[in-house]
Structure formats: C-alpha cells, structure tokens
Amino acid sequence: MTRILNATHDQQLQSWVSSANEAGCDFPIQNLPHGVFRRLGKNEAFRGGVAIGDQILDLAAVVSKNILPPAVQASAEAAAKASLNDFMALPTAQRSDLRAALSTLLATGSAQQHATAACLVSQSEVEYALPARIENFSDFYSSLSHATNVGALFRPDNPILPNYRWLPVGYHGRTSSIRVSGVDVRRPVGQLKDPARDIPDFAPCKRLDYEVELGMLVGQGNELGTAIDIKETDNHLFGICLLNDWSARDIQAWEYQPLGPFLAKSFMSSLSPWVVTMEALEPYRTGFARPAGEPEPLPHLWCPELAERGSIDIRIQMQLQTQRMRDAGEAPVVISTSRFTDAYWAMAQLLAHQASNGTNLCPGDLLGSGTLSGPEPESRACLLEMTEGGKKPLQLPNGEQRGFLEDGDTVIMTAYCEREGHARIGFGECRTTVLPARTV
Ligand code: MN
C-alpha cells in the first residue's frame, strides 16, 4: 500500500494545545482541517483558520504576526481569506508546505508557542461560514446498496439501470441553497401526488429525509475542453466535508422522471464547516475494488493506483434528536453508521468522469458522493431506505417513531478515521434542525 506520509502524520506528535491530545478529539495535530469563522457578536470579518483541539488557529492573526517561514507566508495569506478558493487553487506541494509549518507551530516544543497561543480562538466562541465560494455542486449515486434499495422503492421491477455499472450517475445540484452546519432547514413545499387521486396537491412535504454523504471539494481545476486524467485526480482534490443532501421524497417521486431530481433537492444542502485535507486523510487510504462479478470500468475510469489507494476508511454516523428528546434532556441517538469504503464508485472516478467531457472543474466545486449506504441494515444512510419508504418506522428509545423527519427534529452527522499506528482524526459535525413549512 503506497501511502505518502510525512512528519505531520506521526502518531507520536503532540500539541501544546492540550485539548488536541485528548483521546477521541476530532482535531489532533495530525488533522489540521481548514475552515472559515468569525467570533460571535463581534461584528468582525470572516477569515480562515485551522482547527486544533477545541481551538481554532486564526490564520489571519498568524499572518500578521510573521511567525511562519517566509516561503509559506503567501499560502497562509490565501488560507486566511474569507473563502478558501484561492488556497484550494494552489499546487498540492504548496499547501503541504503550509501544513508542515502549522504543524511545527502547534507541536510541543515549538519555538513560537507564545506568539502562536495569541492567535487561538475558542471554537465555542465562533460562528462558521461555508469554507469556500461553491460555484458548482454535483451529486452522485456512488453506493450500489443505496441505488438498489431506492431503485426498488421507485421502480420495483427495474431497480438498477444498465448505465449504473459503467458510469458514476450524477446530476447538477444547486449551490445558492448550500448552508453550513448549524443553519436550520425549512420544510419545503411542493407538488405531491397521491396515487389514489388524479391531480397533485401543493402542500408541505410529508416525507422529509436526510442523505448521509461526503462532500469532496475540488482543489486545482482544469481548463474548459480538457479532461482530468484519473491518475492525476489526487492533484485536483482539496479535501472532504460532511454533506447532508436534504431530500423531499414525495416531491421527488412525482417530479423526477424523466429529467431527474429538481425541487426535491434544491431547497437546501448542509455542509460541515471543517474541510479535512486529502493530505490529512493519507494514512487511512485503502485499496478500492469492485465486488466479484462486476464489470471492469472503462480505461478512462480506472488506473492500478485505485486498487492500491482508491478509497479512504472513513466511518460516518448519523444521530437524531427529536424535539421531545431535547425537551427531556435526552442525548441524540445514533441511527446509522456508514463506511466510505462501501462505495461502488471511487472519488477519483467521480472526478475523472465529471471532467471527461471537457467540463472545467473549479477550485471549491463540491462533488457529493451520494448517500453512503452499505449492505447491512444499520448502514442504510437515509430514512427512505431505513424505513422502506415509511412502512417500517424507526423506533426511538423514548417510544417515538419516525417514518420521515418531523418539525423540531435535529440530525447530526459525524465521521472519523482510525487505523492502527496512526492518530484518530475526525470531521467535526454537520448539524441541522427542521423548521415547520411556510404557510401555504
Ligand atoms: Mn444525494
């Protein structure tokens, strides 16, 4: 297994920010995810930072203190902006040099500990913005288990269409309604068609659902009219966020044929604030393989490196807390666990496929993995699958049931990577509460 590791991945590395060394912390010094934040109630500008323990290293403050080696100062300035697009556009090696310098600043024994400590802001005091100006969002369908389960509900006689095994099926999503974790989602209103009636209603969605996905953010883009060679995809991916791709299943069922999802998806998508970089994810790379008996991908969607390092062992959890649970002081409950390694299509294939027609991908573009369901019942990564279209409601410990989400429900995605001999790193959370629909 080729893993391109360096001193920043060393499991023994500790930080003088003591919370970063605590077991189970999402943001040890081996992680260093990038995000955009500002302190609450201070009316100040958003700027870039890096999470460390329960703190944020304010990169705008680091830049102004001149405590970084001159060679990485320009990269730090790009990463300190109110959106990370310029930083994402830098060559991988330049971003990597900044990571090494930040790791040195934050490591136990740092010569700059005193000056760096003055650049820390507590995560409890901030609000986040989206990490990038996302100009394009495409959402894929890379889990065969999800495609099979959902296909069986929408088309019982024909769940998997012939193209599925040959290309990563996707569609263009909407960017204006992407929101960062913590922003509530308003239940959408739309056309709903009861099969027993001849005409549709226009009413609040009754089948509101989440989708557990990972969001890949593009680093360097490509020129219009060119493609991205699948062997080069590592150089075009910046990092990974948690993505909840909200879905109105009743609107979807009526509208989706023949042109695919539209208003059932565009009302909102939620993204976690911290982007875990591809470099931080390097130790958890793992081989990518299709199950036996599946066709070999066409040459532009395959290279031997995928078999070696095409997937990443990311474990993702979804938790639910209803209004009643919150009122009673009851903690959220885990309702599903997914593994990124269960995907039928690899990240590199999504990227190479999307650029294969000559489309220009841009820094900060968001590619959704699609709902990351695995073969086990507990890995069904949306309620549509878990409850079989609402027929088998989820039983919650307090006696409540859920076929789909109700107003006041909060869903919380988290994820982590761990591997023997390496630090455990996490993604933070993507948390959203459902608000009632507007009055129709
Ligand atoms: Mn989706």
Short mmCIF file of C-alpha atoms and ligand atoms in Angstrom, two decimals:
data_model
loop_
_atom_site.label_atom_id
_atom_site.label_comp_id
_atom_site.label_asym_id
_atom_site.label_seq_id
_atom_site.Cartn_x
_atom_site.Cartn_y
_atom_site.Cartn_z
CA MET A 1 0.00 0.00 0.00
CA THR A 2 1.52 3.32 -1.07
CA ARG A 3 0.78 5.99 1.49
CA ILE A 4 2.63 9.24 1.13
CA LEU A 5 3.28 10.04 4.77
CA ASN A 6 5.46 12.70 6.36
CA ALA A 7 6.31 14.11 9.78
CA THR A 8 2.85 15.75 10.14
CA HIS A 9 1.22 12.30 10.27
CA ASP A 10 3.45 10.94 13.07
CA GLN A 11 1.23 9.34 15.70
CA GLN A 12 3.66 10.38 18.45
CA LEU A 13 3.31 14.08 17.61
CA GLN A 14 1.59 16.08 20.37
CA SER A 15 0.48 19.68 20.59
CA TRP A 16 0.97 22.23 23.35
CA VAL A 17 -2.78 22.89 22.83
CA SER A 18 -3.65 20.26 25.43
CA SER A 19 -7.23 19.59 24.24
CA ALA A 20 -5.77 18.35 20.94
CA ASN A 21 -4.10 15.44 22.75
CA GLU A 22 -7.24 14.12 24.43
CA ALA A 23 -8.42 10.68 23.33
CA GLY A 24 -11.33 10.88 20.92
CA CYS A 25 -10.65 14.51 19.94
CA ASP A 26 -11.59 15.12 16.29
CA PHE A 27 -8.82 17.65 15.79
CA PRO A 28 -5.44 16.33 16.98
CA ILE A 29 -2.31 17.90 15.48
CA GLN A 30 -2.30 15.19 12.77
CA ASN A 31 -5.58 16.57 11.33
CA LEU A 32 -5.37 20.38 10.88
CA PRO A 33 -8.58 20.87 8.83
CA HIS A 34 -9.29 24.23 7.23
CA GLY A 35 -12.42 26.32 7.74
CA VAL A 36 -13.77 29.87 7.80
CA PHE A 37 -15.01 31.53 11.00
CA ARG A 38 -15.51 34.70 12.99
CA ARG A 39 -16.14 35.37 16.65
CA LEU A 40 -19.80 35.65 17.59
CA GLY A 41 -21.18 39.06 18.45
CA LYS A 42 -18.03 40.96 17.45
CA ASN A 43 -19.14 42.18 14.01
CA GLU A 44 -15.77 41.15 12.59
CA ALA A 45 -14.73 39.70 9.23
CA PHE A 46 -14.82 36.01 8.43
CA ARG A 47 -11.34 34.56 7.94
CA GLY A 48 -9.66 31.22 7.51
CA GLY A 49 -8.46 29.08 10.37
CA VAL A 50 -7.29 25.61 11.24
CA ALA A 51 -8.92 23.50 13.96
CA ILE A 52 -6.68 22.25 16.77
CA GLY A 53 -8.30 20.55 19.76
CA ASP A 54 -11.17 22.75 20.93
CA GLN A 55 -9.46 25.84 19.49
CA ILE A 56 -9.00 27.48 16.09
CA LEU A 57 -5.67 28.79 14.91
CA ASP A 58 -6.67 32.14 13.36
CA LEU A 59 -4.59 32.26 10.19
CA ALA A 60 -5.18 35.98 9.66
CA ALA A 61 -3.59 36.56 13.07
CA VAL A 62 -0.74 34.16 12.25
CA VAL A 63 -0.06 36.02 9.01
CA SER A 64 0.02 39.41 10.74
CA LYS A 65 2.47 38.16 13.38
CA ASN A 66 5.00 36.99 10.78
CA ILE A 67 5.77 33.80 12.67
CA LEU A 68 5.78 31.49 9.64
CA PRO A 69 8.75 30.76 7.39
CA PRO A 70 8.73 33.32 4.51
CA ALA A 71 8.27 30.51 1.95
CA VAL A 72 4.78 29.68 3.24
CA GLN A 73 3.61 33.22 4.06
CA ALA A 74 1.74 33.63 0.73
CA SER A 75 -0.02 30.26 1.17
CA ALA A 76 -1.06 31.27 4.68
CA GLU A 77 -2.47 34.54 3.31
CA ALA A 78 -4.58 32.55 0.84
CA ALA A 79 -5.78 30.21 3.61
CA ALA A 80 -6.64 33.22 5.82
CA LYS A 81 -9.18 34.68 3.37
CA ALA A 82 -12.94 34.64 3.93
CA SER A 83 -13.25 31.79 1.45
CA LEU A 84 -10.65 29.14 0.75
CA ASN A 85 -10.90 29.11 -3.07
CA ASP A 86 -7.53 30.79 -3.65
CA PHE A 87 -5.87 28.41 -1.21
CA MET A 88 -7.59 25.43 -2.83
CA ALA A 89 -6.22 26.56 -6.22
CA LEU A 90 -2.60 26.32 -5.04
CA PRO A 91 -0.45 23.38 -6.09
CA THR A 92 -0.65 20.47 -3.65
CA ALA A 93 3.02 20.88 -2.67
CA GLN A 94 2.49 24.49 -1.55
CA ARG A 95 -0.49 23.54 0.61
CA SER A 96 1.55 20.72 2.04
CA ASP A 97 4.38 23.11 2.97
CA LEU A 98 1.90 25.26 4.91
CA ARG A 99 0.59 22.19 6.73
CA ALA A 100 4.14 21.29 7.77
CA ALA A 101 4.78 24.83 9.04
CA LEU A 102 1.50 24.95 11.00
CA SER A 103 2.27 21.54 12.48
CA THR A 104 5.64 22.91 13.67
CA LEU A 105 3.98 25.98 15.23
CA LEU A 106 1.48 23.83 17.12
CA ALA A 107 3.76 20.96 18.15
CA THR A 108 5.00 20.52 21.68
CA GLY A 109 8.34 22.30 21.98
CA SER A 110 7.51 24.92 19.30
CA ALA A 111 9.83 27.93 19.44
CA GLN A 112 6.80 30.08 18.59
CA GLN A 113 4.39 28.73 21.20
CA HIS A 114 3.89 32.06 22.96
CA ALA A 115 3.19 34.07 19.79
CA THR A 116 1.03 31.28 18.34
CA ALA A 117 -1.05 30.96 21.51
CA ALA A 118 -2.10 34.58 21.00
CA CYS A 119 -3.65 33.52 17.65
CA LEU A 120 -6.02 30.92 19.14
CA VAL A 121 -9.77 31.42 19.29
CA SER A 122 -12.03 29.01 21.17
CA GLN A 123 -14.41 27.02 18.94
CA SER A 124 -17.15 27.72 21.48
CA GLU A 125 -16.98 31.46 20.67
CA VAL A 126 -17.36 31.36 16.88
CA GLU A 127 -19.76 31.01 14.01
CA TYR A 128 -18.76 29.44 10.73
CA ALA A 129 -19.21 30.30 7.07
CA LEU A 130 -19.07 27.86 4.18
CA PRO A 131 -15.42 27.02 3.66
CA ALA A 132 -15.47 28.04 0.01
CA ARG A 133 -17.44 30.01 -2.53
CA ILE A 134 -19.03 26.95 -4.12
CA GLU A 135 -19.74 27.72 -7.76
CA ASN A 136 -20.77 24.23 -8.78
CA PHE A 137 -22.33 21.31 -6.97
CA SER A 138 -22.85 17.91 -8.48
CA ASP A 139 -24.27 14.98 -6.60
CA PHE A 140 -23.52 11.37 -7.44
CA TYR A 141 -25.03 8.00 -6.65
CA SER A 142 -21.92 6.04 -5.79
CA SER A 143 -23.37 3.48 -3.35
CA LEU A 144 -24.76 0.43 -5.12
CA SER A 145 -26.61 -0.56 -1.92
CA HIS A 146 -28.36 2.84 -1.85
CA ALA A 147 -29.13 2.74 -5.57
CA THR A 148 -30.55 -0.77 -5.20
CA ASN A 149 -32.66 0.00 -2.11
CA VAL A 150 -34.02 3.26 -3.50
CA GLY A 151 -34.40 1.88 -7.02
CA ALA A 152 -36.52 -0.96 -5.60
CA LEU A 153 -38.85 1.57 -3.95
CA PHE A 154 -39.23 3.82 -7.01
CA ARG A 155 -39.05 1.09 -9.70
CA PRO A 156 -39.67 -2.34 -8.12
CA ASP A 157 -39.32 -4.13 -11.47
CA ASN A 158 -36.14 -2.36 -12.54
CA PRO A 159 -34.08 -1.01 -9.60
CA ILE A 160 -30.64 -0.70 -11.25
CA LEU A 161 -30.48 0.74 -14.75
CA PRO A 162 -27.79 -0.57 -17.17
CA ASN A 163 -25.68 2.62 -17.09
CA TYR A 164 -25.07 2.35 -13.33
CA ARG A 165 -22.12 -0.03 -13.57
CA TRP A 166 -20.42 1.89 -16.39
CA LEU A 167 -20.50 5.50 -15.27
CA PRO A 168 -20.94 7.30 -11.96
CA VAL A 169 -24.52 8.55 -12.30
CA GLY A 170 -24.85 12.16 -11.18
CA TYR A 171 -26.76 15.40 -11.64
CA HIS A 172 -26.13 19.09 -11.15
CA GLY A 173 -27.31 20.41 -7.81
CA ARG A 174 -27.98 23.92 -6.62
CA THR A 175 -25.28 25.99 -4.90
CA SER A 176 -27.23 29.04 -3.65
CA SER A 177 -29.00 26.97 -1.00
CA ILE A 178 -25.94 25.21 0.43
CA ARG A 179 -25.62 26.17 4.09
CA VAL A 180 -23.08 25.48 6.79
CA SER A 181 -23.83 23.23 9.77
CA GLY A 182 -25.99 24.95 12.37
CA VAL A 183 -28.33 26.65 9.88
CA ASP A 184 -31.87 25.24 10.23
CA VAL A 185 -33.68 23.75 7.24
CA ARG A 186 -37.22 24.87 6.46
CA ARG A 187 -39.52 22.06 5.41
CA PRO A 188 -40.11 22.57 1.68
CA VAL A 189 -43.45 22.97 -0.03
CA GLY A 190 -44.18 21.36 -3.37
CA GLN A 191 -46.34 19.23 -5.60
CA LEU A 192 -47.24 15.92 -4.01
CA LYS A 193 -49.11 13.24 -5.90
CA ASP A 194 -51.23 10.77 -4.01
CA PRO A 195 -51.54 7.69 -6.29
CA ALA A 196 -55.24 7.41 -5.31
CA ARG A 197 -56.02 10.86 -6.72
CA ASP A 198 -55.88 12.17 -10.29
CA ILE A 199 -54.30 15.52 -9.57
CA PRO A 200 -51.40 16.58 -7.33
CA ASP A 201 -51.66 18.75 -4.22
CA PHE A 202 -49.46 21.75 -3.48
CA ALA A 203 -48.56 21.30 0.17
CA PRO A 204 -45.73 20.97 2.71
CA CYS A 205 -43.52 17.94 2.12
CA LYS A 206 -44.60 15.00 4.28
CA ARG A 207 -41.58 12.83 3.54
CA LEU A 208 -38.60 14.96 4.52
CA ASP A 209 -35.36 12.99 4.57
CA TYR A 210 -31.62 13.46 5.04
CA GLU A 211 -28.88 11.79 2.99
CA VAL A 212 -25.58 10.88 4.66
CA GLU A 213 -22.91 11.85 2.16
CA LEU A 214 -19.33 13.02 1.95
CA GLY A 215 -18.61 16.22 0.03
CA MET A 216 -15.39 16.38 -1.96
CA LEU A 217 -14.06 19.89 -2.55
CA VAL A 218 -12.03 20.42 -5.70
CA GLY A 219 -8.53 21.90 -5.43
CA GLN A 220 -6.88 22.89 -8.71
CA GLY A 221 -9.34 22.87 -11.58
CA ASN A 222 -8.88 22.13 -15.28
CA GLU A 223 -9.31 24.25 -18.40
CA LEU A 224 -12.53 24.03 -20.38
CA GLY A 225 -12.08 21.50 -23.18
CA THR A 226 -9.55 19.41 -21.25
CA ALA A 227 -10.07 16.38 -19.03
CA ILE A 228 -8.52 15.23 -15.75
CA ASP A 229 -6.57 12.01 -16.13
CA ILE A 230 -7.68 9.55 -13.49
CA LYS A 231 -4.02 9.16 -12.44
CA GLU A 232 -3.91 12.92 -11.72
CA THR A 233 -7.06 13.20 -9.61
CA ASP A 234 -5.12 13.38 -6.32
CA ASN A 235 -3.74 16.71 -7.52
CA HIS A 236 -7.25 18.09 -8.06
CA LEU A 237 -8.90 17.17 -4.76
CA PHE A 238 -8.54 19.55 -1.82
CA GLY A 239 -10.38 17.75 0.93
CA ILE A 240 -13.56 16.24 2.32
CA CYS A 241 -16.51 17.60 4.35
CA LEU A 242 -19.68 16.05 5.74
CA LEU A 243 -22.64 16.66 3.45
CA ASN A 244 -26.31 16.20 4.27
CA ASP A 245 -28.14 16.30 0.96
CA TRP A 246 -31.69 17.11 2.11
CA SER A 247 -34.39 15.33 0.13
CA ALA A 248 -38.17 15.70 -0.14
CA ARG A 249 -39.14 12.16 -1.09
CA ASP A 250 -42.78 12.88 -2.00
CA ILE A 251 -41.82 15.82 -4.23
CA GLN A 252 -39.06 13.64 -5.73
CA ALA A 253 -41.35 10.71 -6.55
CA TRP A 254 -43.68 12.93 -8.58
CA GLU A 255 -41.19 15.19 -10.34
CA TYR A 256 -38.12 13.07 -11.07
CA GLN A 257 -38.99 11.45 -14.39
CA PRO A 258 -37.64 11.92 -17.00
CA LEU A 259 -35.09 14.64 -16.15
CA GLY A 260 -34.08 13.69 -12.60
CA PRO A 261 -34.13 15.48 -9.24
CA PHE A 262 -35.09 19.15 -9.15
CA LEU A 263 -37.11 20.84 -6.38
CA ALA A 264 -36.94 17.73 -4.17
CA LYS A 265 -33.24 18.51 -3.65
CA SER A 266 -32.63 22.19 -4.34
CA PHE A 267 -34.26 23.65 -1.21
CA MET A 268 -31.10 23.09 0.85
CA SER A 269 -27.94 21.04 1.37
CA SER A 270 -25.92 21.21 4.60
CA LEU A 271 -22.12 21.13 4.79
CA SER A 272 -19.81 20.78 7.80
CA PRO A 273 -17.50 23.77 8.39
CA TRP A 274 -14.17 21.92 8.54
CA VAL A 275 -12.53 20.51 5.41
CA VAL A 276 -10.24 17.60 6.21
CA THR A 277 -7.47 17.78 3.63
CA MET A 278 -6.52 14.89 1.39
CA GLU A 279 -3.08 15.05 2.99
CA ALA A 280 -4.55 14.54 6.47
CA LEU A 281 -6.55 11.58 5.10
CA GLU A 282 -3.48 9.91 3.60
CA PRO A 283 -2.88 7.39 6.44
CA TYR A 284 -6.41 5.99 6.08
CA ARG A 285 -6.19 5.33 2.34
CA THR A 286 -7.12 1.82 1.39
CA GLY A 287 -7.49 -0.23 -1.73
CA PHE A 288 -10.55 0.16 -3.92
CA ALA A 289 -12.10 -2.90 -5.54
CA ARG A 290 -15.41 -3.86 -7.04
CA PRO A 291 -17.20 -6.94 -5.80
CA ALA A 292 -16.50 -10.13 -7.77
CA GLY A 293 -18.54 -10.47 -10.94
CA GLU A 294 -18.86 -6.71 -11.55
CA PRO A 295 -17.62 -5.36 -14.92
CA GLU A 296 -14.21 -3.70 -15.16
CA PRO A 297 -14.51 0.07 -15.60
CA LEU A 298 -13.56 1.59 -18.96
CA PRO A 299 -9.90 2.69 -19.16
CA HIS A 300 -10.58 6.39 -18.53
CA LEU A 301 -12.19 5.43 -15.21
CA TRP A 302 -9.51 3.07 -13.99
CA CYS A 303 -5.84 3.03 -13.05
CA PRO A 304 -3.89 0.49 -10.96
CA GLU A 305 -3.37 3.10 -8.21
CA LEU A 306 -7.08 2.78 -7.38
CA ALA A 307 -6.63 -0.85 -6.40
CA GLU A 308 -3.84 0.29 -4.11
CA ARG A 309 -5.21 3.54 -2.60
CA GLY A 310 -8.50 4.46 -4.26
CA SER A 311 -10.65 4.53 -1.13
CA ILE A 312 -10.43 6.03 2.35
CA ASP A 313 -11.59 4.28 5.51
CA ILE A 314 -13.98 6.96 6.79
CA ARG A 315 -16.74 5.85 9.22
CA ILE A 316 -19.79 8.07 9.29
CA GLN A 317 -22.57 8.23 11.85
CA MET A 318 -25.97 9.87 11.75
CA GLN A 319 -27.64 10.85 15.02
CA LEU A 320 -31.20 12.02 15.61
CA GLN A 321 -32.62 14.09 18.45
CA THR A 322 -36.33 14.85 18.36
CA GLN A 323 -37.86 17.94 19.96
CA ARG A 324 -39.28 15.71 22.72
CA MET A 325 -35.85 14.20 23.41
CA ARG A 326 -34.32 17.68 23.54
CA ASP A 327 -37.05 18.94 25.90
CA ALA A 328 -36.45 15.93 28.18
CA GLY A 329 -32.68 16.49 28.16
CA GLU A 330 -32.09 13.21 26.30
CA ALA A 331 -28.97 12.86 24.17
CA PRO A 332 -29.20 12.22 20.41
CA VAL A 333 -29.23 8.55 19.34
CA VAL A 334 -27.15 7.01 16.58
CA ILE A 335 -29.48 5.81 13.81
CA SER A 336 -26.99 4.73 11.14
CA THR A 337 -23.31 4.03 10.57
CA SER A 338 -21.73 4.06 7.11
CA ARG A 339 -18.32 3.33 5.66
CA PHE A 340 -16.96 5.25 2.70
CA THR A 341 -15.22 2.02 1.64
CA ASP A 342 -18.64 0.56 0.71
CA ALA A 343 -18.97 2.92 -2.27
CA TYR A 344 -19.17 1.28 -5.71
CA TRP A 345 -17.52 4.30 -7.36
CA ALA A 346 -14.28 5.84 -6.03
CA MET A 347 -13.68 9.58 -5.54
CA ALA A 348 -11.11 9.58 -8.34
CA GLN A 349 -13.69 8.09 -10.71
CA LEU A 350 -16.30 10.74 -9.86
CA LEU A 351 -13.80 13.50 -10.57
CA ALA A 352 -12.39 11.95 -13.75
CA HIS A 353 -15.89 11.17 -15.04
CA GLN A 354 -17.16 14.68 -14.43
CA ALA A 355 -14.24 16.26 -16.32
CA SER A 356 -14.21 13.59 -19.06
CA ASN A 357 -16.45 15.57 -21.41
CA GLY A 358 -14.18 18.62 -21.18
CA THR A 359 -16.07 20.35 -18.36
CA ASN A 360 -13.91 22.76 -16.41
CA LEU A 361 -13.93 21.94 -12.70
CA CYS A 362 -13.15 24.92 -10.48
CA PRO A 363 -11.44 25.29 -7.09
CA GLY A 364 -14.14 24.95 -4.43
CA ASP A 365 -16.53 22.91 -6.57
CA LEU A 366 -18.46 20.41 -4.46
CA LEU A 367 -18.92 16.78 -5.54
CA GLY A 368 -21.33 14.83 -3.36
CA SER A 369 -20.61 11.11 -3.00
CA GLY A 370 -24.28 10.20 -2.96
CA THR A 371 -25.96 8.54 0.01
CA LEU A 372 -23.37 6.24 1.58
CA SER A 373 -25.36 3.14 2.43
CA GLY A 374 -23.68 -0.21 2.88
CA PRO A 375 -25.10 -3.70 2.70
CA GLU A 376 -26.06 -4.01 6.40
CA PRO A 377 -29.43 -2.71 7.70
CA GLU A 378 -27.67 -0.36 10.16
CA SER A 379 -25.79 1.25 7.29
CA ARG A 380 -28.90 2.48 5.48
CA ALA A 381 -27.98 6.14 5.21
CA CYS A 382 -31.35 7.82 4.71
CA LEU A 383 -34.81 7.30 6.20
CA LEU A 384 -36.30 6.32 2.83
CA GLU A 385 -34.16 3.19 2.91
CA MET A 386 -34.19 2.63 6.65
CA THR A 387 -37.97 2.72 6.97
CA GLU A 388 -38.68 1.27 3.48
CA GLY A 389 -40.50 4.36 2.38
CA GLY A 390 -42.08 4.97 5.80
CA LYS A 391 -43.60 1.48 6.06
CA LYS A 392 -41.32 0.34 8.91
CA PRO A 393 -40.90 3.38 11.14
CA LEU A 394 -37.77 3.82 13.20
CA GLN A 395 -38.43 3.08 16.89
CA LEU A 396 -36.73 5.58 19.18
CA PRO A 397 -35.76 4.79 22.80
CA ASN A 398 -38.37 7.23 24.19
CA GLY A 399 -41.21 5.47 22.36
CA GLU A 400 -41.44 7.91 19.46
CA GLN A 401 -41.47 6.63 15.87
CA ARG A 402 -40.16 8.18 12.68
CA GLY A 403 -41.03 7.25 9.12
CA PHE A 404 -39.63 10.57 7.93
CA LEU A 405 -38.43 13.70 9.77
CA GLU A 406 -40.82 15.85 11.80
CA ASP A 407 -40.54 19.52 12.64
CA GLY A 408 -38.12 20.09 15.51
CA ASP A 409 -36.01 17.02 14.69
CA THR A 410 -32.26 17.63 14.72
CA VAL A 411 -29.91 15.43 12.68
CA ILE A 412 -26.20 15.37 13.41
CA MET A 413 -23.60 13.79 11.12
CA THR A 414 -20.13 12.96 12.44
CA ALA A 415 -17.26 10.94 10.98
CA TYR A 416 -13.79 9.77 11.83
CA CYS A 417 -10.83 7.78 10.56
CA GLU A 418 -8.71 5.48 12.64
CA ARG A 419 -6.03 2.98 11.85
CA GLU A 420 -3.52 1.05 13.96
CA GLY A 421 -0.30 3.03 14.18
CA HIS A 422 -1.96 6.35 13.33
CA ALA A 423 -3.85 9.06 15.16
CA ARG A 424 -7.64 9.06 15.13
CA ILE A 425 -8.93 12.12 13.27
CA GLY A 426 -12.50 13.40 12.94
CA PHE A 427 -14.59 15.71 10.79
CA GLY A 428 -16.47 17.70 13.46
CA GLU A 429 -20.18 17.73 12.83
CA CYS A 430 -22.91 18.73 10.41
CA ARG A 431 -26.00 19.59 12.49
CA THR A 432 -29.37 20.80 11.25
CA THR A 433 -32.82 21.22 12.81
CA VAL A 434 -36.06 21.02 10.83
CA LEU A 435 -38.30 24.11 10.91
CA PRO A 436 -42.01 23.99 10.02
CA ALA A 437 -43.01 24.74 6.42
CA ARG A 438 -44.17 28.22 5.48
CA THR A 439 -47.93 28.68 5.41
CA VAL A 440 -49.37 27.69 2.06
MN MN B 1 -27.83 12.96 -2.70
#
